PDB file of C-alpha atoms in Angstrom:
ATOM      1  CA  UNK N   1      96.522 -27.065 -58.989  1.00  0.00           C
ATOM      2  CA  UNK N   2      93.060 -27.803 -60.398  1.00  0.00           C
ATOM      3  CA  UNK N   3      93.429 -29.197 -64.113  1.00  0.00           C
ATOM      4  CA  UNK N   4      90.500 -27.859 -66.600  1.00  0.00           C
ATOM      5  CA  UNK N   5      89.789 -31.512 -67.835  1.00  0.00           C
ATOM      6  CA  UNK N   6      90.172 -33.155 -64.185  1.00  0.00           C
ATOM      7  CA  UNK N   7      86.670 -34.407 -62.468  1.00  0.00           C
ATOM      8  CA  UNK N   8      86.564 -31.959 -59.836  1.00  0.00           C
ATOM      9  CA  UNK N   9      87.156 -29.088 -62.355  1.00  0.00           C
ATOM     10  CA  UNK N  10      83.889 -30.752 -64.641  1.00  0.00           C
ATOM     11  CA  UNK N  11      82.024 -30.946 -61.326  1.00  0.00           C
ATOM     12  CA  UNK N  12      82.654 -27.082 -60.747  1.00  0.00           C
ATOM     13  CA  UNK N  13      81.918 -26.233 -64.074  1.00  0.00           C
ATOM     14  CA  UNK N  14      78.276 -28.087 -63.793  1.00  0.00           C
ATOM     15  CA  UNK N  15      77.897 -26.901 -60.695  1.00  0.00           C
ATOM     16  CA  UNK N  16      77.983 -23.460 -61.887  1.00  0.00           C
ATOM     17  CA  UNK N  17      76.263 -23.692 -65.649  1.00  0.00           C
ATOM     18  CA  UNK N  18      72.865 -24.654 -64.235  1.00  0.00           C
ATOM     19  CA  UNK N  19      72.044 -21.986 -61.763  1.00  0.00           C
ATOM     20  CA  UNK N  20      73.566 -19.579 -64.424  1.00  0.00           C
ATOM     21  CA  UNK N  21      71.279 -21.190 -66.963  1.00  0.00           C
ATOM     22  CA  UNK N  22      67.853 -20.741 -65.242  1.00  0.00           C
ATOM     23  CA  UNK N  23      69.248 -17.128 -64.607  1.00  0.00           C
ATOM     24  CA  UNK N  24      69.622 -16.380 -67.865  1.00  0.00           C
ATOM     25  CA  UNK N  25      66.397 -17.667 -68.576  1.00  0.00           C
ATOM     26  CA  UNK N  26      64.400 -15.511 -66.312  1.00  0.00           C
ATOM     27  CA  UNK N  27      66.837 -12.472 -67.288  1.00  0.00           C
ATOM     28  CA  UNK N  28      64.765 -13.097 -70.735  1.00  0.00           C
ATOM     29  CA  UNK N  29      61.702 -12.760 -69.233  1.00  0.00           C
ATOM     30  CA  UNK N  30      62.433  -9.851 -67.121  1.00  0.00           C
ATOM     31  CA  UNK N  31      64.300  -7.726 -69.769  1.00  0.00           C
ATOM     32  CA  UNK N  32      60.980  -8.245 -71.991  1.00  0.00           C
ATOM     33  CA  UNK N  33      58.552  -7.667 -68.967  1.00  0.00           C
ATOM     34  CA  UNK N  34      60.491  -4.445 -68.683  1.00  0.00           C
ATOM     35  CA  UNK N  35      60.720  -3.240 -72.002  1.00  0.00           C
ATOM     36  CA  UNK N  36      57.096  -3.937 -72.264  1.00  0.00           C
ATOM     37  CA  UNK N  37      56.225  -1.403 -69.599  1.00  0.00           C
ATOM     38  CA  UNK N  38      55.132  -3.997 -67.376  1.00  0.00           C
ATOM     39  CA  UNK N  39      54.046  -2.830 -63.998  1.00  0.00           C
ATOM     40  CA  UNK N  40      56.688  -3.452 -61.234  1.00  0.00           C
ATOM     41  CA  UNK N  41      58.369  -6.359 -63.256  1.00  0.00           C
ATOM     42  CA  UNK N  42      60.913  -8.817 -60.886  1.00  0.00           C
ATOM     43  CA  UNK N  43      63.177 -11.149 -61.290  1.00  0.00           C
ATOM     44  CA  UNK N  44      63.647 -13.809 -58.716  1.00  0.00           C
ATOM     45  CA  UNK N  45      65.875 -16.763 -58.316  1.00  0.00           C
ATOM     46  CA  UNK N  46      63.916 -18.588 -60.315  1.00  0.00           C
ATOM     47  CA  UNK N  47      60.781 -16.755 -61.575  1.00  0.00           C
ATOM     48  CA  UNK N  48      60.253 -13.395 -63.276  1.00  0.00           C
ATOM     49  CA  UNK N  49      57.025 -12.122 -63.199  1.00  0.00           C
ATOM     50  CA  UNK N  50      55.336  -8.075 -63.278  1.00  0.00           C
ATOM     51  CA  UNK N  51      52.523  -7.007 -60.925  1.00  0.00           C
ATOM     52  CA  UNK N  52      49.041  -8.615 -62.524  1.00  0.00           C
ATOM     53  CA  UNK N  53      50.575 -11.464 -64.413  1.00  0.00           C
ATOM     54  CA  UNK N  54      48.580 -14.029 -61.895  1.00  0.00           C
ATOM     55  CA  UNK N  55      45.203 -11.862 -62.445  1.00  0.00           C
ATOM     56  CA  UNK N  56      45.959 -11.447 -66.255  1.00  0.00           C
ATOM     57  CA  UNK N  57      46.607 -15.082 -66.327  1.00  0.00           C
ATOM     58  CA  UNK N  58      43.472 -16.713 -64.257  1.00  0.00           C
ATOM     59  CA  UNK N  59      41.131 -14.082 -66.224  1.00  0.00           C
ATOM     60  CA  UNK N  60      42.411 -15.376 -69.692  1.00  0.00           C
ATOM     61  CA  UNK N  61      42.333 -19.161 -68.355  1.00  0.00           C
ATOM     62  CA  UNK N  62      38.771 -18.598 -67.987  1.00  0.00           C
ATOM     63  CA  UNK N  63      38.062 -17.101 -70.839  1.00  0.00           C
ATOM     64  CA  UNK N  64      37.323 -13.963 -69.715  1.00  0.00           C
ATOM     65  CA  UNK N  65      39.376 -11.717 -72.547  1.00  0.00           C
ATOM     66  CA  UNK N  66      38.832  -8.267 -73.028  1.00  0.00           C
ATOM     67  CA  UNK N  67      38.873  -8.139 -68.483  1.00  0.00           C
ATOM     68  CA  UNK N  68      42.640  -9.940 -69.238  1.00  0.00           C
ATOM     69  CA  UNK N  69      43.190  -7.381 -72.120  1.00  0.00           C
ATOM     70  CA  UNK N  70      42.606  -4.058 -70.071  1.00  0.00           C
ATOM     71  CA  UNK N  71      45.657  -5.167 -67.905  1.00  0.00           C
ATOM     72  CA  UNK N  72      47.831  -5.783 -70.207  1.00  0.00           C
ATOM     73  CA  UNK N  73      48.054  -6.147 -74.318  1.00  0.00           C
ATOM     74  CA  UNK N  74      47.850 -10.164 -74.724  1.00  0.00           C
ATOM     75  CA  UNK N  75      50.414 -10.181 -77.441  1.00  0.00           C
ATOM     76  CA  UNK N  76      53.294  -8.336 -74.892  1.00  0.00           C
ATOM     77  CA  UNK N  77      52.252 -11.050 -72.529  1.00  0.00           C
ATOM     78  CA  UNK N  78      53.122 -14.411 -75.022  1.00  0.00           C
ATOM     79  CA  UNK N  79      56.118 -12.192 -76.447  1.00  0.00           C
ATOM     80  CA  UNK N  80      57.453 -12.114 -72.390  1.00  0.00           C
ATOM     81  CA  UNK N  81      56.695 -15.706 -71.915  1.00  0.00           C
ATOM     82  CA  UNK N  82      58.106 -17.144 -75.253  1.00  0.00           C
ATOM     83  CA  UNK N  83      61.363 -14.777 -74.586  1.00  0.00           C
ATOM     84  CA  UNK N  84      62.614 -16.862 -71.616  1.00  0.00           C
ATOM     85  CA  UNK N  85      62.432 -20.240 -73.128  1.00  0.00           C
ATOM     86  CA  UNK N  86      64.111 -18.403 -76.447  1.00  0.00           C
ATOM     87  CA  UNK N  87      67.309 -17.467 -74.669  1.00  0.00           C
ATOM     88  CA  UNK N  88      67.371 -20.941 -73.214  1.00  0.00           C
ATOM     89  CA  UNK N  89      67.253 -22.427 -76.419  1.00  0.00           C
ATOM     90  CA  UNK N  90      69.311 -20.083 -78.037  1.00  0.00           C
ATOM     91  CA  UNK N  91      71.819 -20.564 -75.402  1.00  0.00           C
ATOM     92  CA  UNK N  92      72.045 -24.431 -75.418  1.00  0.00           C
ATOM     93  CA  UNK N  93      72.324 -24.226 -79.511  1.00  0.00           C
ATOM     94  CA  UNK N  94      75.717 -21.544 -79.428  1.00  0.00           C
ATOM     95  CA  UNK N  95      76.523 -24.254 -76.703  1.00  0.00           C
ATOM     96  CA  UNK N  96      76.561 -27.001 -79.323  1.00  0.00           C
ATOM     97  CA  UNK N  97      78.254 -25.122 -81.886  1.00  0.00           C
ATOM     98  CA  UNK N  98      81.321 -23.919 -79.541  1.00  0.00           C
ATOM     99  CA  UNK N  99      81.555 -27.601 -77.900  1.00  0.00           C
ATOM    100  CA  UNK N 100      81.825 -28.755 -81.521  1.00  0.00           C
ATOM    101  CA  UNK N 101      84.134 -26.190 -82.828  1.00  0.00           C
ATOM    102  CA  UNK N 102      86.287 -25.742 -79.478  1.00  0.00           C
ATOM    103  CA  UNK N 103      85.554 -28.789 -77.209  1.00  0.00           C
ATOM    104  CA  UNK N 104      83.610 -28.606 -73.680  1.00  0.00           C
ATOM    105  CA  UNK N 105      85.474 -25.624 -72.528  1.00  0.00           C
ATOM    106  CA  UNK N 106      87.010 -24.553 -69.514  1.00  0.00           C
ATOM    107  CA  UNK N 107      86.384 -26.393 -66.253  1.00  0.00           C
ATOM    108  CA  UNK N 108      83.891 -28.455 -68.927  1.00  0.00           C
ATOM    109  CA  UNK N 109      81.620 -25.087 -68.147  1.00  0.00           C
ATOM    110  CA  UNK N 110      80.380 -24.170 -71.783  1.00  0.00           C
ATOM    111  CA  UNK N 111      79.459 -28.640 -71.563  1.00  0.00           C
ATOM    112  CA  UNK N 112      77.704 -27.860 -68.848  1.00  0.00           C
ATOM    113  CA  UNK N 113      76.057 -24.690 -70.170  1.00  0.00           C
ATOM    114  CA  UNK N 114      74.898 -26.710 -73.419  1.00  0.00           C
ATOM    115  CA  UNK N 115      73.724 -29.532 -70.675  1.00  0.00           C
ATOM    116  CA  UNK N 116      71.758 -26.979 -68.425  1.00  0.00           C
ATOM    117  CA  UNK N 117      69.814 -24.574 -70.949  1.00  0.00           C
ATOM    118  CA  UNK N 118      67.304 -27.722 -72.760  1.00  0.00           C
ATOM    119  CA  UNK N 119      66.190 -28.953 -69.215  1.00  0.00           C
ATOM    120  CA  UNK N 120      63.787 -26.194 -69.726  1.00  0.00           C
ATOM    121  CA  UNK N 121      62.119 -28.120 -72.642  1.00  0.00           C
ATOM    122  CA  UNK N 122      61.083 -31.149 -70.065  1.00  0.00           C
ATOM    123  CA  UNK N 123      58.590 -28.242 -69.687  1.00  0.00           C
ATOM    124  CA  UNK N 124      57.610 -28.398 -73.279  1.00  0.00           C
ATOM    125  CA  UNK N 125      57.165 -32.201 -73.801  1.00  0.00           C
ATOM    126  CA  UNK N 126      55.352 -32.575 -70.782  1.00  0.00           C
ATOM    127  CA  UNK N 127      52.899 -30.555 -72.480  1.00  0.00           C
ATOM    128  CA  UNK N 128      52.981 -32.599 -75.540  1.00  0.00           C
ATOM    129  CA  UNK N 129      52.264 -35.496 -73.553  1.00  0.00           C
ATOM    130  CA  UNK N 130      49.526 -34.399 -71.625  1.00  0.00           C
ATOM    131  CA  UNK N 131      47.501 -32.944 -74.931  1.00  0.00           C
ATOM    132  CA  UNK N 132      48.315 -36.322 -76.586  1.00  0.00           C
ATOM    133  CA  UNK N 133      47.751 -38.587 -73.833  1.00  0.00           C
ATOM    134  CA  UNK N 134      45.708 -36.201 -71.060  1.00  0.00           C
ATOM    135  CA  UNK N 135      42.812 -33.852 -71.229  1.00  0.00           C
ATOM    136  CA  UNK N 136      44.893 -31.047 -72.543  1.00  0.00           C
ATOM    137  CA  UNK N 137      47.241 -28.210 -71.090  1.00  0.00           C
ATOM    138  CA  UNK N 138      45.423 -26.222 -68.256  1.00  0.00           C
ATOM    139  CA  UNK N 139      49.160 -25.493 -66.139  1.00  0.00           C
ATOM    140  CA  UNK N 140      51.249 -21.941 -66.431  1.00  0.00           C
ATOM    141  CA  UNK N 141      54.440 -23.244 -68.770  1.00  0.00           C
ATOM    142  CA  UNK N 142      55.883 -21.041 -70.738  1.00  0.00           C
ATOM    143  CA  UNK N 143      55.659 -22.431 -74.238  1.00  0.00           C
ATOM    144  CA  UNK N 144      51.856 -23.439 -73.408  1.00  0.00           C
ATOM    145  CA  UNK N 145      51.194 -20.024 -72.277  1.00  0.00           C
ATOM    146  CA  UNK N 146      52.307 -18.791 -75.463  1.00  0.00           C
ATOM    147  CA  UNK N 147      50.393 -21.237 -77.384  1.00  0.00           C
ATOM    148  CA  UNK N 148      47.026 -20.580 -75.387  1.00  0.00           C
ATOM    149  CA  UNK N 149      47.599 -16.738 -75.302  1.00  0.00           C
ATOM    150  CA  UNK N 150      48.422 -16.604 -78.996  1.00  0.00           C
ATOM    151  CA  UNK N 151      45.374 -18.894 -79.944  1.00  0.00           C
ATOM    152  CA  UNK N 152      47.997 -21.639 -81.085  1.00  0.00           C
ATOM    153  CA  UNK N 153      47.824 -25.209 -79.894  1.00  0.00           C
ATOM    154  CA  UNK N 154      50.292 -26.073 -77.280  1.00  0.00           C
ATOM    155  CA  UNK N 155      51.371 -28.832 -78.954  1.00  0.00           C
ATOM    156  CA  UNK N 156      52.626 -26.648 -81.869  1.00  0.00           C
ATOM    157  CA  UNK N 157      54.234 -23.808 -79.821  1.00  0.00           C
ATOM    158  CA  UNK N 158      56.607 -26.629 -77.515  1.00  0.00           C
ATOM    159  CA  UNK N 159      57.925 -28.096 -80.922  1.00  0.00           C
ATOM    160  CA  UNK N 160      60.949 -25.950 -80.373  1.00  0.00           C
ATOM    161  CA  UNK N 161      61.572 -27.410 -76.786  1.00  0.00           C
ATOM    162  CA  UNK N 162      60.973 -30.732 -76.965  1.00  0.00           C
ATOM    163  CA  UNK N 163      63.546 -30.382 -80.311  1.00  0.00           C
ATOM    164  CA  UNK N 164      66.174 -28.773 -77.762  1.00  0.00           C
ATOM    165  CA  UNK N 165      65.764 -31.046 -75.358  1.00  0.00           C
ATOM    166  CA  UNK N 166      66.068 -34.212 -76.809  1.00  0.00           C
ATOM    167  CA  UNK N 167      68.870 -33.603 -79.532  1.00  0.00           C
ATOM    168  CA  UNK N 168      71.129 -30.677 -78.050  1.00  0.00           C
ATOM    169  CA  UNK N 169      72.054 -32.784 -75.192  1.00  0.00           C
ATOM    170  CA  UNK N 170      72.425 -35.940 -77.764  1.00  0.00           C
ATOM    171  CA  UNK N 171      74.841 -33.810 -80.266  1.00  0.00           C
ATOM    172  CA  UNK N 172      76.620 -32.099 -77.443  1.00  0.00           C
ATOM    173  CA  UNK N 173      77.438 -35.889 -75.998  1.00  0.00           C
ATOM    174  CA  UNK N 174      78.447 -37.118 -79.853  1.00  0.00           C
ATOM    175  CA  UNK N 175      80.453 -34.506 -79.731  1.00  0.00           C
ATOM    176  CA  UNK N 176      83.215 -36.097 -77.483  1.00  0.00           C
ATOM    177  CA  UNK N 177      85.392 -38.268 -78.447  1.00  0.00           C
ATOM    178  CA  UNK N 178      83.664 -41.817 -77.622  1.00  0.00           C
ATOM    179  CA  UNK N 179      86.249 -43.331 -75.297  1.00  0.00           C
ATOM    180  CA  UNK N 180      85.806 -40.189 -73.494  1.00  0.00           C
ATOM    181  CA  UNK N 181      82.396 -39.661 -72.911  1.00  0.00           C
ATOM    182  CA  UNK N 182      81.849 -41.505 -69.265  1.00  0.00           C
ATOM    183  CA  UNK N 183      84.459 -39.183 -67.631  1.00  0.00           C
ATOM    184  CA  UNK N 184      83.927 -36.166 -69.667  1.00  0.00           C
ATOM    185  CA  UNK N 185      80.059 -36.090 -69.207  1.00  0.00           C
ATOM    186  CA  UNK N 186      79.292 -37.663 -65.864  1.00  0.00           C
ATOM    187  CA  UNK N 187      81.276 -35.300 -63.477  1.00  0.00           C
ATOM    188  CA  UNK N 188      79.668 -32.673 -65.154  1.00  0.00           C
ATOM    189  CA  UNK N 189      75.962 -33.750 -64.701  1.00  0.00           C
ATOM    190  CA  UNK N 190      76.827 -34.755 -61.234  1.00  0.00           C
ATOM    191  CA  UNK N 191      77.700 -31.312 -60.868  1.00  0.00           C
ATOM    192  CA  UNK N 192      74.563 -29.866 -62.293  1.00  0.00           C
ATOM    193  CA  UNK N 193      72.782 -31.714 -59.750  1.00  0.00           C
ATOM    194  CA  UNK N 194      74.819 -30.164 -57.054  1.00  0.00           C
ATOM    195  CA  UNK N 195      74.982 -26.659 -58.600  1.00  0.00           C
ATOM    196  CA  UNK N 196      70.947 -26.723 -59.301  1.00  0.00           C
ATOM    197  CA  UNK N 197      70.506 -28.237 -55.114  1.00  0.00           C
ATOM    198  CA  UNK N 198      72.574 -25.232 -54.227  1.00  0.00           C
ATOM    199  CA  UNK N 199      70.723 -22.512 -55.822  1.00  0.00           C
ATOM    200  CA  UNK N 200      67.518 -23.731 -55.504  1.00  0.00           C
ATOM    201  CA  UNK N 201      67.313 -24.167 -51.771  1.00  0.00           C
ATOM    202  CA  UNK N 202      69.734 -21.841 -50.597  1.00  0.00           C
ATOM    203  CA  UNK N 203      71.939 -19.621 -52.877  1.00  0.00           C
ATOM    204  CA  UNK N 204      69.105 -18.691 -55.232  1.00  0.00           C
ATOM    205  CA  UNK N 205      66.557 -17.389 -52.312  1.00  0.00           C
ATOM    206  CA  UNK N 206      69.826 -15.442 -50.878  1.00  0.00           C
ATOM    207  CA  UNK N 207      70.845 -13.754 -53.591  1.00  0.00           C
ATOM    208  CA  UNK N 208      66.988 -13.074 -55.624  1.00  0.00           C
ATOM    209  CA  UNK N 209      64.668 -13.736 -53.218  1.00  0.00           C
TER     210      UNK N 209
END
Protein backbone atom coordinates (compact mmCIF):
# COMPACT_ATOMS: atom_id res chain seq x y z
CA UNK A 1 0.00 0.00 0.00
CA UNK A 2 1.31 3.42 -1.05
CA UNK A 3 2.57 5.39 2.18
CA UNK A 4 1.73 9.36 2.03
CA UNK A 5 5.43 10.25 2.97
CA UNK A 6 7.03 7.38 0.65
CA UNK A 7 8.90 8.74 -2.74
CA UNK A 8 6.55 7.41 -5.11
CA UNK A 9 3.58 8.96 -3.17
CA UNK A 10 5.76 12.69 -3.32
CA UNK A 11 6.32 11.91 -7.00
CA UNK A 12 2.42 11.53 -7.52
CA UNK A 13 1.66 14.36 -5.57
CA UNK A 14 4.13 16.67 -7.87
CA UNK A 15 3.07 15.09 -10.62
CA UNK A 16 -0.35 16.23 -10.08
CA UNK A 17 0.13 19.93 -8.29
CA UNK A 18 1.69 21.44 -11.42
CA UNK A 19 -0.76 20.78 -14.15
CA UNK A 20 -3.43 21.67 -11.46
CA UNK A 21 -1.48 24.83 -10.79
CA UNK A 22 -1.30 26.34 -14.34
CA UNK A 23 -5.09 25.33 -14.38
CA UNK A 24 -5.94 27.26 -11.76
CA UNK A 25 -4.12 29.98 -13.12
CA UNK A 26 -5.86 30.27 -16.38
CA UNK A 27 -9.29 29.46 -14.46
CA UNK A 28 -8.36 33.17 -13.09
CA UNK A 29 -8.14 34.53 -16.22
CA UNK A 30 -11.10 32.97 -17.72
CA UNK A 31 -13.55 33.56 -14.78
CA UNK A 32 -12.49 37.43 -15.15
CA UNK A 33 -12.60 37.35 -19.07
CA UNK A 34 -16.10 36.12 -18.45
CA UNK A 35 -17.38 38.25 -15.93
CA UNK A 36 -16.06 41.05 -17.96
CA UNK A 37 -18.36 40.29 -20.85
CA UNK A 38 -15.59 39.34 -22.92
CA UNK A 39 -16.50 38.10 -26.32
CA UNK A 40 -16.31 34.24 -26.66
CA UNK A 41 -13.77 33.94 -23.69
CA UNK A 42 -11.77 30.19 -23.56
CA UNK A 43 -9.87 28.46 -21.52
CA UNK A 44 -7.30 26.11 -22.84
CA UNK A 45 -4.77 23.81 -21.36
CA UNK A 46 -2.66 26.35 -20.86
CA UNK A 47 -3.94 29.75 -22.13
CA UNK A 48 -7.18 31.67 -21.60
CA UNK A 49 -7.86 34.19 -23.87
CA UNK A 50 -11.55 36.01 -25.39
CA UNK A 51 -12.08 36.72 -29.11
CA UNK A 52 -9.91 40.17 -29.92
CA UNK A 53 -7.40 39.90 -27.15
CA UNK A 54 -4.49 39.44 -30.02
CA UNK A 55 -6.04 42.60 -32.03
CA UNK A 56 -6.64 44.56 -28.70
CA UNK A 57 -3.17 43.67 -27.78
CA UNK A 58 -0.99 44.47 -31.15
CA UNK A 59 -3.20 47.83 -31.48
CA UNK A 60 -2.19 48.97 -27.87
CA UNK A 61 1.56 47.69 -28.46
CA UNK A 62 1.64 50.19 -31.09
CA UNK A 63 0.25 52.76 -29.56
CA UNK A 64 -2.70 52.97 -31.27
CA UNK A 65 -5.31 53.55 -28.09
CA UNK A 66 -8.61 54.70 -28.50
CA UNK A 67 -8.68 51.73 -31.94
CA UNK A 68 -7.58 49.17 -28.74
CA UNK A 69 -10.24 50.95 -26.52
CA UNK A 70 -13.38 50.47 -28.86
CA UNK A 71 -12.79 46.64 -28.42
CA UNK A 72 -12.59 46.43 -25.21
CA UNK A 73 -12.33 48.89 -21.90
CA UNK A 74 -8.35 48.81 -21.22
CA UNK A 75 -8.82 48.65 -17.52
CA UNK A 76 -11.10 45.06 -17.84
CA UNK A 77 -8.21 43.97 -19.97
CA UNK A 78 -5.09 44.52 -17.10
CA UNK A 79 -7.82 43.48 -14.38
CA UNK A 80 -8.07 39.85 -16.62
CA UNK A 81 -4.40 39.67 -17.02
CA UNK A 82 -3.28 40.60 -13.40
CA UNK A 83 -6.17 38.02 -12.12
CA UNK A 84 -4.29 34.89 -13.32
CA UNK A 85 -0.95 35.59 -11.87
CA UNK A 86 -3.10 36.72 -8.51
CA UNK A 87 -4.56 33.28 -7.93
CA UNK A 88 -1.13 31.86 -8.57
CA UNK A 89 0.31 33.85 -6.02
CA UNK A 90 -2.38 33.65 -3.77
CA UNK A 91 -2.31 29.99 -4.11
CA UNK A 92 1.46 29.36 -3.48
CA UNK A 93 1.15 31.83 -0.21
CA UNK A 94 -2.08 29.57 1.56
CA UNK A 95 0.48 26.86 0.34
CA UNK A 96 3.15 28.19 2.69
CA UNK A 97 0.97 28.82 5.49
CA UNK A 98 -0.72 25.15 5.52
CA UNK A 99 2.88 23.45 4.87
CA UNK A 100 3.92 25.46 7.94
CA UNK A 101 0.98 24.89 10.09
CA UNK A 102 0.20 21.16 8.86
CA UNK A 103 3.36 19.85 7.05
CA UNK A 104 3.57 19.04 3.11
CA UNK A 105 0.33 17.26 3.05
CA UNK A 106 -0.96 14.29 1.61
CA UNK A 107 1.01 12.40 -1.04
CA UNK A 108 3.44 15.76 -0.34
CA UNK A 109 0.53 17.37 -2.80
CA UNK A 110 -0.20 20.78 -0.95
CA UNK A 111 4.36 20.77 -1.15
CA UNK A 112 3.94 20.42 -4.43
CA UNK A 113 1.09 22.90 -4.87
CA UNK A 114 3.23 25.63 -2.89
CA UNK A 115 6.25 24.38 -5.37
CA UNK A 116 4.11 24.71 -8.65
CA UNK A 117 2.05 28.10 -8.28
CA UNK A 118 5.57 30.77 -8.11
CA UNK A 119 7.02 29.15 -11.37
CA UNK A 120 4.72 31.62 -12.85
CA UNK A 121 6.87 34.53 -11.46
CA UNK A 122 10.06 33.26 -13.71
CA UNK A 123 7.64 35.24 -15.95
CA UNK A 124 7.92 38.29 -13.82
CA UNK A 125 11.73 38.49 -13.24
CA UNK A 126 12.46 37.84 -16.64
CA UNK A 127 10.88 41.04 -17.17
CA UNK A 128 12.83 42.71 -14.54
CA UNK A 129 15.84 41.60 -16.15
CA UNK A 130 15.26 42.53 -19.50
CA UNK A 131 14.14 46.38 -18.46
CA UNK A 132 17.30 46.43 -16.26
CA UNK A 133 19.67 44.78 -18.43
CA UNK A 134 17.71 44.80 -22.14
CA UNK A 135 15.90 47.37 -24.15
CA UNK A 136 12.76 47.02 -22.17
CA UNK A 137 9.58 44.66 -22.13
CA UNK A 138 7.98 44.43 -25.69
CA UNK A 139 6.63 40.34 -25.00
CA UNK A 140 2.77 39.41 -23.89
CA UNK A 141 3.46 38.38 -19.91
CA UNK A 142 1.01 38.85 -17.77
CA UNK A 143 2.37 41.12 -15.08
CA UNK A 144 4.04 43.30 -18.02
CA UNK A 145 0.81 43.49 -19.72
CA UNK A 146 -0.64 44.88 -16.74
CA UNK A 147 2.07 47.26 -16.20
CA UNK A 148 2.04 48.57 -19.95
CA UNK A 149 -1.84 48.56 -20.13
CA UNK A 150 -2.17 50.36 -16.81
CA UNK A 151 0.61 52.98 -17.75
CA UNK A 152 2.84 51.41 -14.87
CA UNK A 153 6.40 50.32 -15.44
CA UNK A 154 6.85 46.67 -15.75
CA UNK A 155 9.36 46.60 -13.44
CA UNK A 156 6.95 47.83 -10.70
CA UNK A 157 3.90 45.65 -11.58
CA UNK A 158 6.29 42.02 -11.47
CA UNK A 159 7.46 43.06 -7.85
CA UNK A 160 4.83 40.71 -6.61
CA UNK A 161 6.20 37.73 -8.75
CA UNK A 162 9.58 37.88 -8.59
CA UNK A 163 8.74 38.17 -4.45
CA UNK A 164 6.73 34.74 -4.90
CA UNK A 165 9.07 33.20 -6.71
CA UNK A 166 12.12 33.53 -5.02
CA UNK A 167 10.99 33.27 -1.24
CA UNK A 168 7.73 30.98 -1.29
CA UNK A 169 9.68 28.17 -2.61
CA UNK A 170 12.69 29.17 -0.02
CA UNK A 171 10.14 29.25 3.16
CA UNK A 172 8.18 26.29 1.94
CA UNK A 173 11.79 24.27 1.83
CA UNK A 174 12.77 25.87 5.55
CA UNK A 175 9.85 24.61 6.42
CA UNK A 176 10.96 20.88 6.67
CA UNK A 177 12.71 19.61 9.06
CA UNK A 178 16.51 19.92 7.77
CA UNK A 179 17.58 16.29 7.85
CA UNK A 180 14.59 15.84 5.80
CA UNK A 181 14.68 18.08 3.12
CA UNK A 182 16.64 15.89 0.23
CA UNK A 183 13.92 13.16 0.37
CA UNK A 184 11.01 15.25 1.20
CA UNK A 185 11.62 17.86 -1.63
CA UNK A 186 13.35 16.07 -4.46
CA UNK A 187 10.71 13.32 -5.30
CA UNK A 188 8.38 15.95 -5.38
CA UNK A 189 10.10 18.30 -7.96
CA UNK A 190 10.98 15.27 -9.92
CA UNK A 191 7.45 14.80 -10.06
CA UNK A 192 6.55 18.26 -11.16
CA UNK A 193 8.72 17.71 -14.00
CA UNK A 194 6.87 14.62 -14.94
CA UNK A 195 3.37 15.94 -14.10
CA UNK A 196 4.13 19.41 -16.13
CA UNK A 197 5.76 16.83 -19.41
CA UNK A 198 2.45 15.08 -19.13
CA UNK A 199 0.07 17.84 -19.44
CA UNK A 200 1.84 19.89 -21.58
CA UNK A 201 2.35 17.56 -24.49
CA UNK A 202 -0.34 15.27 -24.13
CA UNK A 203 -2.95 15.37 -21.26
CA UNK A 204 -3.40 19.15 -21.40
CA UNK A 205 -4.19 19.32 -25.40
CA UNK A 206 -6.66 16.18 -24.65
CA UNK A 207 -8.54 17.39 -22.15
CA UNK A 208 -8.56 21.68 -23.15
CA UNK A 209 -7.47 21.78 -26.37
Amino acid sequence: MMQTDGWLAAVVGGAVALPLSIVLHEVGHFGAYAAFGFPDPTLHFSSAGWTGSSEFRVLWWTGRFEEAAAIAEPWRVAVGAAVGPAVSYLTAIGCLLAVRRWGPGPLRFVLGLGLSAPVHGLGALNIFVINTFGGGFTGNQDDGNVGLIAGISPSLTTIPGMLCVLLVPLFLIMAIPRGRRVRVVVPVVGGMALGGSLWIYWLGPLLLP
